[in-house]
Amino acid sequence: MTQTIFTVVAEIAPDRLDSLRGVVAEIAADPGTNAVLGFGQFTSLHFASVVIFGSSRLPPTLIVENNVDGPLDDWLPILVAHGRTGIDTLFAHCVGYPVDASAGEVVAWLGAHVVRPGAYHVGATGRSLARIRQEAALHGAIEDFIDAEHGAGRLAGSPPAVRAAIQDFVRADPRFAWAAVTPPRQTWGERGGHLGRLAAAVTGALLLSPLLIPVLAAWIAVLRVKEAVDPVQRGPADPDWVNAQQEREDLAAQNHLASVIAVKPGFVRATTLPIVLWALNLLARVAYTHGDLGGIPSIHFAHWSLIDEGRHLVFLSNFDGSWESYLGDFIDKASVGLTAVWSNTEEFPRTRFLAFAGAADGPRFRQWARAHGCPTDAWYSAYPELTMPIIDNNTALREGLYARLHGEEVQAWLRRL
């Protein structure tokens, strides 16, 4: 199952900003079933968010995040067909939106304002919204079965016998007929394609090394000069700005993080950042397809996107736990990759050689992250009670249900219940 991450980014008409805030507030009050645009009606939408952002260098801008199953070309017509009234209500506040146009014209307008990520991560790789919900229901039903059997004194003692009883229960329930076959999280074709691109990139770099080495040396020299003089974040973020973000956090087992940050000026940063994003994205497609990102197991969907002709970097993330724990994971487990990206944006903590120091400086990184984060105006999760470890455990339970397991493997499988 292919999953698609993208944002729709559009400039807000200045005289419509206050009205738009009212509409988005109505969506935020009940993201799943509100009367404007209830995200819960879409059976392939995992997460969505709405952010209104503007600064001295970026006019008021509407950023609508979508994390969906299937390709973009399938999703946009579904979005318009089932949510046309809400789409009109929301995007009519944006410059150039065709309010009275045909469905096809609206799809075309949305498509023209789609921004694809430069780098992204999917925690539940290859698992559709339907599959995530099915596997959660399967786990719950098995637990109920075990509790009932144990209470009645019918549960067999040995692990293989218990597992056999569970298998018989699942086979006999027509609700779980789908559990007989387990599709792969990533097909060999998908993985092979990503590995092929990685191999091609490495081969190309080796072949071009006589040309690239002097260019790289010059780039490093210029970069080190810039790193020594670039302005950095000084002191804590504005308390009111921090409070605006915190008011919308910790409302469920999951949270949402949003930031829109100006890219440092100049050719070096404008060239470096897209290359870094491309490299990280390729690495994510090859190495981080089993739930964690650089050792961080709590991220459902996250992505970086360049907007405003590359002058601003958007980061949107849907994750488990608190903001503090999330930033702590960044610092402890993924500071090199994060520094390589964000060191190209303004006021980031002092870095060395693009990827070092920076995010590893915990106190300053936290101050910078708060100062450059922005409140999420509306946020939707299709499964707010399911953390990434729970989703992965449910999948592993389903994958092992009919697999050939022996000895300790059977006991390890039963411990997932």
GROMACS .gro file of C-alpha atoms in nm:
model
  417
    1MET     CA    1   0.000   0.000   0.000
    2THR     CA    2   0.146   0.332  -0.110
    3GLN     CA    3   0.110   0.621   0.132
    4THR     CA    4   0.125   0.981   0.016
    5ILE     CA    5   0.227   1.285   0.219
    6PHE     CA    6   0.172   1.633   0.087
    7THR     CA    7   0.052   1.981   0.177
    8VAL     CA    8  -0.174   2.225  -0.002
    9VAL     CA    9  -0.019   2.570   0.037
   10ALA     CA   10  -0.203   2.886  -0.067
   11GLU     CA   11  -0.178   3.257   0.005
   12ILE     CA   12  -0.467   3.394   0.209
   13ALA     CA   13  -0.650   3.704   0.086
   14PRO     CA   14  -0.561   3.974   0.344
   15ASP     CA   15  -0.921   4.080   0.398
   16ARG     CA   16  -1.030   3.717   0.459
   17LEU     CA   17  -0.783   3.624   0.732
   18ASP     CA   18  -1.013   3.682   1.030
   19SER     CA   19  -1.298   3.496   0.862
   20LEU     CA   20  -1.066   3.204   0.786
   21ARG     CA   21  -0.959   3.183   1.148
   22GLY     CA   22  -1.323   3.142   1.246
   23VAL     CA   23  -1.373   2.861   0.993
   24VAL     CA   24  -1.060   2.679   1.107
   25ALA     CA   25  -1.163   2.716   1.471
   26GLU     CA   26  -1.490   2.540   1.386
   27ILE     CA   27  -1.295   2.258   1.223
   28ALA     CA   28  -1.060   2.235   1.522
   29ALA     CA   29  -1.350   2.203   1.769
   30ASP     CA   30  -1.441   1.865   1.618
   31PRO     CA   31  -1.196   1.766   1.341
   32GLY     CA   32  -1.359   1.433   1.269
   33THR     CA   33  -1.725   1.531   1.223
   34ASN     CA   34  -1.752   1.912   1.211
   35ALA     CA   35  -2.001   2.065   0.967
   36VAL     CA   36  -1.736   2.243   0.760
   37LEU     CA   37  -1.495   1.964   0.666
   38GLY     CA   38  -1.518   1.650   0.877
   39PHE     CA   39  -1.196   1.460   0.816
   40GLY     CA   40  -1.344   1.144   0.965
   41GLN     CA   41  -1.554   1.083   0.654
   42PHE     CA   42  -1.244   0.993   0.451
   43THR     CA   43  -1.156   0.625   0.486
   44SER     CA   44  -0.798   0.665   0.361
   45LEU     CA   45  -0.692   0.971   0.561
   46HIS     CA   46  -0.456   0.896   0.851
   47PHE     CA   47  -0.369   1.247   0.971
   48ALA     CA   48  -0.451   1.601   0.861
   49SER     CA   49  -0.364   1.944   0.994
   50VAL     CA   50  -0.440   2.306   0.919
   51VAL     CA   51  -0.188   2.580   0.993
   52ILE     CA   52  -0.230   2.952   0.930
   53PHE     CA   53   0.109   3.121   0.920
   54GLY     CA   54   0.245   3.459   0.824
   55SER     CA   55   0.555   3.663   0.901
   56SER     CA   56   0.733   3.977   0.791
   57ARG     CA   57   0.868   3.782   0.492
   58LEU     CA   58   0.582   3.542   0.420
   59PRO     CA   59   0.228   3.671   0.361
   60PRO     CA   60  -0.054   3.496   0.550
   61THR     CA   61  -0.048   3.142   0.418
   62LEU     CA   62  -0.279   2.843   0.459
   63ILE     CA   63  -0.101   2.510   0.495
   64VAL     CA   64  -0.319   2.198   0.487
   65GLU     CA   65  -0.140   1.869   0.555
   66ASN     CA   66  -0.265   1.535   0.420
   67ASN     CA   67  -0.131   1.188   0.504
   68VAL     CA   68  -0.329   0.942   0.294
   69ASP     CA   69  -0.336   0.595   0.141
   70GLY     CA   70  -0.288   0.570  -0.232
   71PRO     CA   71  -0.153   0.814  -0.490
   72LEU     CA   72  -0.222   1.186  -0.494
   73ASP     CA   73  -0.409   1.166  -0.825
   74ASP     CA   74  -0.665   0.937  -0.660
   75TRP     CA   75  -0.697   1.136  -0.338
   76LEU     CA   76  -0.771   1.486  -0.469
   77PRO     CA   77  -1.085   1.381  -0.663
   78ILE     CA   78  -1.207   1.192  -0.353
   79LEU     CA   79  -1.145   1.497  -0.137
   80VAL     CA   80  -1.344   1.720  -0.370
   81ALA     CA   81  -1.623   1.467  -0.436
   82HIS     CA   82  -1.695   1.406  -0.068
   83GLY     CA   83  -1.591   1.736   0.085
   84ARG     CA   84  -1.664   1.997  -0.181
   85THR     CA   85  -1.865   2.228   0.045
   86GLY     CA   86  -1.595   2.226   0.309
   87ILE     CA   87  -1.318   2.268   0.054
   88ASP     CA   88  -1.499   2.572  -0.088
   89THR     CA   89  -1.556   2.716   0.259
   90LEU     CA   90  -1.192   2.672   0.355
   91PHE     CA   91  -1.007   2.768   0.039
   92ALA     CA   92  -1.243   3.047  -0.070
   93HIS     CA   93  -1.035   3.259   0.167
   94CYS     CA   94  -0.730   3.204  -0.054
   95VAL     CA   95  -0.613   3.408  -0.351
   96GLY     CA   96  -0.744   3.275  -0.681
   97TYR     CA   97  -0.959   2.990  -0.554
   98PRO     CA   98  -1.232   2.905  -0.812
   99VAL     CA   99  -1.543   2.902  -0.590
  100ASP     CA  100  -1.804   2.848  -0.862
  101ALA     CA  101  -1.591   2.619  -1.080
  102SER     CA  102  -1.647   2.255  -1.172
  103ALA     CA  103  -1.512   1.974  -0.961
  104GLY     CA  104  -1.237   1.915  -1.215
  105GLU     CA  105  -1.127   2.278  -1.197
  106VAL     CA  106  -1.115   2.265  -0.817
  107VAL     CA  107  -0.907   1.946  -0.833
  108ALA     CA  108  -0.673   2.120  -1.077
  109TRP     CA  109  -0.643   2.427  -0.848
  110LEU     CA  110  -0.563   2.210  -0.547
  111GLY     CA  111  -0.313   2.013  -0.753
  112ALA     CA  112  -0.142   2.335  -0.861
  113HIS     CA  113  -0.100   2.429  -0.493
  114VAL     CA  114   0.027   2.090  -0.378
  115VAL     CA  115   0.375   2.086  -0.229
  116ARG     CA  116   0.547   1.749  -0.220
  117PRO     CA  117   0.792   1.680   0.064
  118GLY     CA  118   1.163   1.701   0.010
  119ALA     CA  119   1.202   1.429   0.275
  120TYR     CA  120   0.943   1.229   0.466
  121HIS     CA  121   0.899   0.939   0.704
  122VAL     CA  122   0.608   0.696   0.743
  123GLY     CA  123   0.611   0.498   1.065
  124ALA     CA  124   0.358   0.234   0.961
  125THR     CA  125   0.510   0.174   0.619
  126GLY     CA  126   0.275  -0.008   0.384
  127ARG     CA  127  -0.015  -0.026   0.627
  128SER     CA  128  -0.337   0.138   0.520
  129LEU     CA  129  -0.580   0.303   0.757
  130ALA     CA  130  -0.814   0.007   0.708
  131ARG     CA  131  -0.536  -0.239   0.792
  132ILE     CA  132  -0.432  -0.048   1.107
  133ARG     CA  133  -0.791  -0.052   1.230
  134GLN     CA  134  -0.841  -0.418   1.137
  135GLU     CA  135  -0.529  -0.529   1.320
  136ALA     CA  136  -0.628  -0.328   1.629
  137ALA     CA  137  -0.971  -0.497   1.624
  138LEU     CA  138  -0.808  -0.839   1.584
  139HIS     CA  139  -0.584  -0.781   1.884
  140GLY     CA  140  -0.879  -0.669   2.094
  141ALA     CA  141  -1.089  -0.970   1.994
  142ILE     CA  142  -0.809  -1.214   2.077
  143GLU     CA  143  -0.763  -1.055   2.418
  144ASP     CA  144  -1.137  -1.083   2.485
  145PHE     CA  145  -1.130  -1.448   2.377
  146ILE     CA  146  -0.838  -1.528   2.607
  147ASP     CA  147  -1.002  -1.353   2.901
  148ALA     CA  148  -1.327  -1.544   2.846
  149GLU     CA  149  -1.152  -1.881   2.805
  150HIS     CA  150  -0.935  -1.822   3.107
  151GLY     CA  151  -1.233  -1.718   3.318
  152ALA     CA  152  -1.418  -2.036   3.218
  153GLY     CA  153  -1.116  -2.253   3.291
  154ARG     CA  154  -1.092  -2.376   2.932
  155LEU     CA  155  -0.759  -2.220   2.835
  156ALA     CA  156  -0.496  -2.488   2.764
  157GLY     CA  157  -0.170  -2.466   2.954
  158SER     CA  158   0.112  -2.501   2.698
  159PRO     CA  159   0.201  -2.203   2.473
  160PRO     CA  160   0.152  -2.402   2.147
  161ALA     CA  161  -0.192  -2.516   2.267
  162VAL     CA  162  -0.294  -2.162   2.359
  163ARG     CA  163  -0.179  -2.038   2.020
  164ALA     CA  164  -0.371  -2.317   1.845
  165ALA     CA  165  -0.687  -2.219   2.036
  166ILE     CA  166  -0.640  -1.858   1.926
  167GLN     CA  167  -0.594  -1.967   1.564
  168ASP     CA  168  -0.912  -2.174   1.578
  169PHE     CA  169  -1.102  -1.878   1.724
  170VAL     CA  170  -0.983  -1.642   1.452
  171ARG     CA  171  -1.053  -1.891   1.171
  172ALA     CA  172  -1.409  -1.941   1.297
  173ASP     CA  173  -1.490  -1.569   1.302
  174PRO     CA  174  -1.586  -1.437   0.957
  175ARG     CA  175  -1.490  -1.083   1.065
  176PHE     CA  176  -1.126  -1.187   1.049
  177ALA     CA  177  -1.118  -1.381   0.722
  178TRP     CA  178  -0.867  -1.122   0.596
  179ALA     CA  179  -0.614  -1.235   0.861
  180ALA     CA  180  -0.541  -1.556   0.667
  181VAL     CA  181  -0.312  -1.364   0.430
  182THR     CA  182  -0.057  -1.107   0.543
  183PRO     CA  183   0.060  -0.863   0.274
  184PRO     CA  184   0.420  -0.741   0.302
  185ARG     CA  185   0.483  -0.398   0.450
  186GLN     CA  186   0.699  -0.317   0.150
  187THR     CA  187   0.713  -0.515  -0.174
  188TRP     CA  188   1.041  -0.636  -0.319
  189GLY     CA  189   0.979  -0.408  -0.615
  190GLU     CA  190   0.944  -0.103  -0.392
  191ARG     CA  191   1.248  -0.188  -0.184
  192GLY     CA  192   1.450  -0.283  -0.492
  193GLY     CA  193   1.365   0.047  -0.657
  194HIS     CA  194   1.487   0.245  -0.358
  195LEU     CA  195   1.802   0.035  -0.329
  196GLY     CA  196   1.864   0.086  -0.700
  197ARG     CA  197   1.842   0.462  -0.662
  198LEU     CA  198   2.080   0.449  -0.367
  199ALA     CA  199   2.327   0.236  -0.564
  200ALA     CA  200   2.302   0.471  -0.861
  201ALA     CA  201   2.367   0.772  -0.639
  202VAL     CA  202   2.676   0.611  -0.481
  203THR     CA  203   2.806   0.494  -0.818
  204GLY     CA  204   2.755   0.837  -0.972
  205ALA     CA  205   2.935   1.006  -0.684
  206LEU     CA  206   3.231   0.769  -0.720
  207LEU     CA  207   3.252   0.818  -1.096
  208LEU     CA  208   3.233   1.195  -1.062
  209SER     CA  209   3.464   1.213  -0.761
  210PRO     CA  210   3.753   1.376  -0.954
  211LEU     CA  211   3.519   1.667  -1.027
  212LEU     CA  212   3.327   1.658  -0.701
  213ILE     CA  213   3.622   1.657  -0.459
  214PRO     CA  214   3.750   2.008  -0.541
  215VAL     CA  215   3.393   2.141  -0.548
  216LEU     CA  216   3.325   1.976  -0.211
  217ALA     CA  217   3.644   2.121  -0.064
  218ALA     CA  218   3.547   2.472  -0.175
  219TRP     CA  219   3.193   2.421  -0.047
  220ILE     CA  220   3.320   2.311   0.296
  221ALA     CA  221   3.548   2.613   0.320
  222VAL     CA  222   3.264   2.855   0.240
  223LEU     CA  223   3.027   2.669   0.470
  224ARG     CA  224   3.268   2.689   0.765
  225VAL     CA  225   3.299   3.063   0.723
  226LYS     CA  226   2.922   3.101   0.721
  227GLU     CA  227   2.880   2.873   1.021
  228ALA     CA  228   3.115   3.094   1.220
  229VAL     CA  229   2.919   3.414   1.156
  230ASP     CA  230   2.557   3.308   1.105
  231PRO     CA  231   2.325   3.463   1.368
  232VAL     CA  232   2.186   3.212   1.620
  233GLN     CA  233   1.885   3.208   1.852
  234ARG     CA  234   1.952   3.419   2.161
  235GLY     CA  235   1.752   3.355   2.475
  236PRO     CA  236   1.414   3.189   2.526
  237ALA     CA  237   1.118   3.214   2.291
  238ASP     CA  238   0.837   3.464   2.347
  239PRO     CA  239   0.628   3.314   2.633
  240ASP     CA  240   0.300   3.405   2.464
  241TRP     CA  241   0.413   3.228   2.147
  242VAL     CA  242   0.510   2.920   2.347
  243ASN     CA  243   0.177   2.922   2.533
  244ALA     CA  244  -0.011   2.935   2.201
  245GLN     CA  245   0.165   2.614   2.099
  246GLN     CA  246   0.127   2.440   2.435
  247GLU     CA  247  -0.248   2.506   2.450
  248ARG     CA  248  -0.293   2.264   2.160
  249GLU     CA  249  -0.062   1.989   2.283
  250ASP     CA  250  -0.113   1.676   2.495
  251LEU     CA  251  -0.481   1.640   2.411
  252ALA     CA  252  -0.436   1.274   2.315
  253ALA     CA  253  -0.170   1.003   2.317
  254GLN     CA  254  -0.036   1.172   2.003
  255ASN     CA  255   0.074   1.526   1.924
  256HIS     CA  256   0.136   1.743   1.622
  257LEU     CA  257   0.434   1.968   1.559
  258ALA     CA  258   0.449   2.241   1.298
  259SER     CA  259   0.718   2.489   1.204
  260VAL     CA  260   0.771   2.731   0.918
  261ILE     CA  261   1.125   2.867   0.913
  262ALA     CA  262   1.309   3.103   0.679
  263VAL     CA  263   1.601   2.945   0.493
  264LYS     CA  264   1.931   3.128   0.531
  265PRO     CA  265   1.999   3.352   0.231
  266GLY     CA  266   2.256   3.281  -0.034
  267PHE     CA  267   2.346   3.028  -0.300
  268VAL     CA  268   2.522   2.785  -0.065
  269ARG     CA  269   2.218   2.727   0.157
  270ALA     CA  270   1.972   2.731  -0.133
  271THR     CA  271   2.175   2.455  -0.297
  272THR     CA  272   2.268   2.254   0.011
  273LEU     CA  273   1.924   2.215   0.168
  274PRO     CA  274   1.752   2.040  -0.126
  275ILE     CA  275   2.049   1.803  -0.159
  276VAL     CA  276   2.036   1.717   0.211
  277LEU     CA  277   1.660   1.656   0.194
  278TRP     CA  278   1.702   1.435  -0.112
  279ALA     CA  279   1.972   1.227   0.059
  280LEU     CA  280   1.774   1.189   0.382
  281ASN     CA  281   1.463   1.092   0.191
  282LEU     CA  282   1.650   0.819   0.004
  283LEU     CA  283   1.796   0.691   0.331
  284ALA     CA  284   1.450   0.687   0.490
  285ARG     CA  285   1.309   0.482   0.202
  286VAL     CA  286   1.584   0.221   0.240
  287ALA     CA  287   1.673   0.206   0.609
  288TYR     CA  288   1.373   0.330   0.808
  289THR     CA  289   1.078   0.121   0.693
  290HIS     CA  290   1.005  -0.070   1.015
  291GLY     CA  291   0.865   0.196   1.243
  292ASP     CA  292   1.157   0.397   1.374
  293LEU     CA  293   1.342   0.694   1.227
  294GLY     CA  294   1.703   0.703   1.335
  295GLY     CA  295   1.612   0.521   1.655
  296ILE     CA  296   1.300   0.730   1.723
  297PRO     CA  297   1.000   0.490   1.743
  298SER     CA  298   0.724   0.745   1.803
  299ILE     CA  299   0.673   0.911   1.462
  300HIS     CA  300   0.365   0.826   1.254
  301PHE     CA  301   0.416   1.071   0.966
  302ALA     CA  302   0.668   1.354   0.934
  303HIS     CA  303   0.798   1.559   0.648
  304TRP     CA  304   1.000   1.860   0.540
  305SER     CA  305   0.883   2.072   0.246
  306LEU     CA  306   1.026   2.380   0.080
  307ILE     CA  307   0.772   2.653   0.001
  308ASP     CA  308   0.785   3.014  -0.114
  309GLU     CA  309   1.028   2.928  -0.396
  310GLY     CA  310   1.262   2.763  -0.149
  311ARG     CA  311   1.277   3.055   0.092
  312HIS     CA  312   1.091   2.878   0.376
  313LEU     CA  313   1.110   2.526   0.515
  314VAL     CA  314   0.795   2.363   0.655
  315PHE     CA  315   0.819   2.075   0.901
  316LEU     CA  316   0.507   1.884   1.004
  317SER     CA  317   0.510   1.581   1.231
  318ASN     CA  318   0.252   1.352   1.389
  319PHE     CA  319   0.406   1.171   1.685
  320ASP     CA  320   0.342   0.993   2.015
  321GLY     CA  321   0.401   1.144   2.355
  322SER     CA  322   0.491   1.493   2.463
  323TRP     CA  323   0.678   1.768   2.282
  324GLU     CA  324   0.957   1.743   2.542
  325SER     CA  325   1.007   1.369   2.493
  326TYR     CA  326   0.999   1.411   2.115
  327LEU     CA  327   1.264   1.684   2.120
  328GLY     CA  328   1.465   1.472   2.361
  329ASP     CA  329   1.465   1.186   2.111
  330PHE     CA  330   1.577   1.428   1.840
  331ILE     CA  331   1.869   1.540   2.055
  332ASP     CA  332   1.974   1.195   2.175
  333LYS     CA  333   1.917   0.983   1.865
  334ALA     CA  334   1.894   1.188   1.547
  335SER     CA  335   2.081   1.514   1.599
  336VAL     CA  336   2.315   1.466   1.302
  337GLY     CA  337   2.041   1.429   1.042
  338LEU     CA  338   1.826   1.703   1.192
  339THR     CA  339   2.121   1.941   1.212
  340ALA     CA  340   2.206   1.872   0.848
  341VAL     CA  341   1.857   1.995   0.756
  342TRP     CA  342   1.785   2.276   0.999
  343SER     CA  343   2.135   2.422   1.004
  344ASN     CA  344   2.033   2.575   0.671
  345THR     CA  345   1.755   2.773   0.841
  346GLU     CA  346   1.776   3.097   1.033
  347GLU     CA  347   1.893   3.127   1.395
  348PHE     CA  348   1.968   2.756   1.432
  349PRO     CA  349   2.221   2.680   1.710
  350ARG     CA  350   2.586   2.699   1.605
  351THR     CA  351   2.692   2.405   1.386
  352ARG     CA  352   3.012   2.249   1.255
  353PHE     CA  353   3.050   2.098   0.910
  354LEU     CA  354   2.676   2.119   0.841
  355ALA     CA  355   2.567   1.820   1.055
  356PHE     CA  356   2.748   1.846   1.389
  357ALA     CA  357   2.673   2.036   1.713
  358GLY     CA  358   2.347   2.221   1.637
  359ALA     CA  359   2.063   1.997   1.759
  360ALA     CA  360   2.303   1.819   1.995
  361ASP     CA  361   2.306   2.139   2.201
  362GLY     CA  362   1.991   2.045   2.388
  363PRO     CA  363   1.900   2.368   2.572
  364ARG     CA  364   1.960   2.594   2.273
  365PHE     CA  365   1.789   2.354   2.033
  366ARG     CA  366   1.478   2.349   2.254
  367GLN     CA  367   1.472   2.729   2.269
  368TRP     CA  368   1.510   2.750   1.893
  369ALA     CA  369   1.242   2.486   1.831
  370ARG     CA  370   0.989   2.674   2.046
  371ALA     CA  371   1.074   3.010   1.891
  372HIS     CA  372   1.031   2.874   1.538
  373GLY     CA  373   0.744   2.636   1.598
  374CYS     CA  374   0.394   2.756   1.525
  375PRO     CA  375   0.054   2.663   1.669
  376THR     CA  376  -0.141   2.394   1.485
  377ASP     CA  377  -0.480   2.554   1.422
  378ALA     CA  378  -0.663   2.226   1.353
  379TRP     CA  379  -0.543   1.867   1.372
  380TYR     CA  380  -0.702   1.529   1.298
  381SER     CA  381  -0.588   1.176   1.377
  382ALA     CA  382  -0.785   0.876   1.253
  383TYR     CA  383  -0.661   0.665   1.549
  384PRO     CA  384  -0.565   0.896   1.838
  385GLU     CA  385  -0.554   0.606   2.085
  386LEU     CA  386  -0.297   0.404   1.886
  387THR     CA  387   0.071   0.477   1.936
  388MET     CA  388   0.332   0.359   1.685
  389PRO     CA  389   0.455   0.077   1.916
  390ILE     CA  390   0.094  -0.043   1.951
  391ILE     CA  391   0.043  -0.035   1.573
  392ASP     CA  392   0.369  -0.224   1.516
  393ASN     CA  393   0.278  -0.478   1.784
  394ASN     CA  394  -0.065  -0.535   1.628
  395THR     CA  395   0.096  -0.593   1.289
  396ALA     CA  396   0.353  -0.834   1.433
  397LEU     CA  397   0.070  -1.022   1.609
  398ARG     CA  398  -0.115  -1.060   1.281
  399GLU     CA  399   0.204  -1.153   1.090
  400GLY     CA  400   0.281  -1.429   1.343
  401LEU     CA  401  -0.071  -1.564   1.374
  402TYR     CA  402  -0.031  -1.839   1.114
  403ALA     CA  403   0.347  -1.827   1.069
  404ARG     CA  404   0.561  -2.131   1.149
  405LEU     CA  405   0.686  -2.060   1.500
  406HIS     CA  406   0.879  -2.289   1.732
  407GLY     CA  407   0.977  -2.290   2.098
  408GLU     CA  408   1.059  -1.946   2.231
  409GLU     CA  409   0.911  -1.788   1.916
  410VAL     CA  410   0.564  -1.904   2.025
  411GLN     CA  411   0.609  -1.757   2.372
  412ALA     CA  412   0.740  -1.430   2.225
  413TRP     CA  413   0.432  -1.412   2.003
  414LEU     CA  414   0.198  -1.472   2.299
  415ARG     CA  415   0.369  -1.194   2.493
  416ARG     CA  416   0.237  -0.952   2.233
  417LEU     CA  417  -0.113  -1.003   2.374
   0.00000   0.00000   0.00000
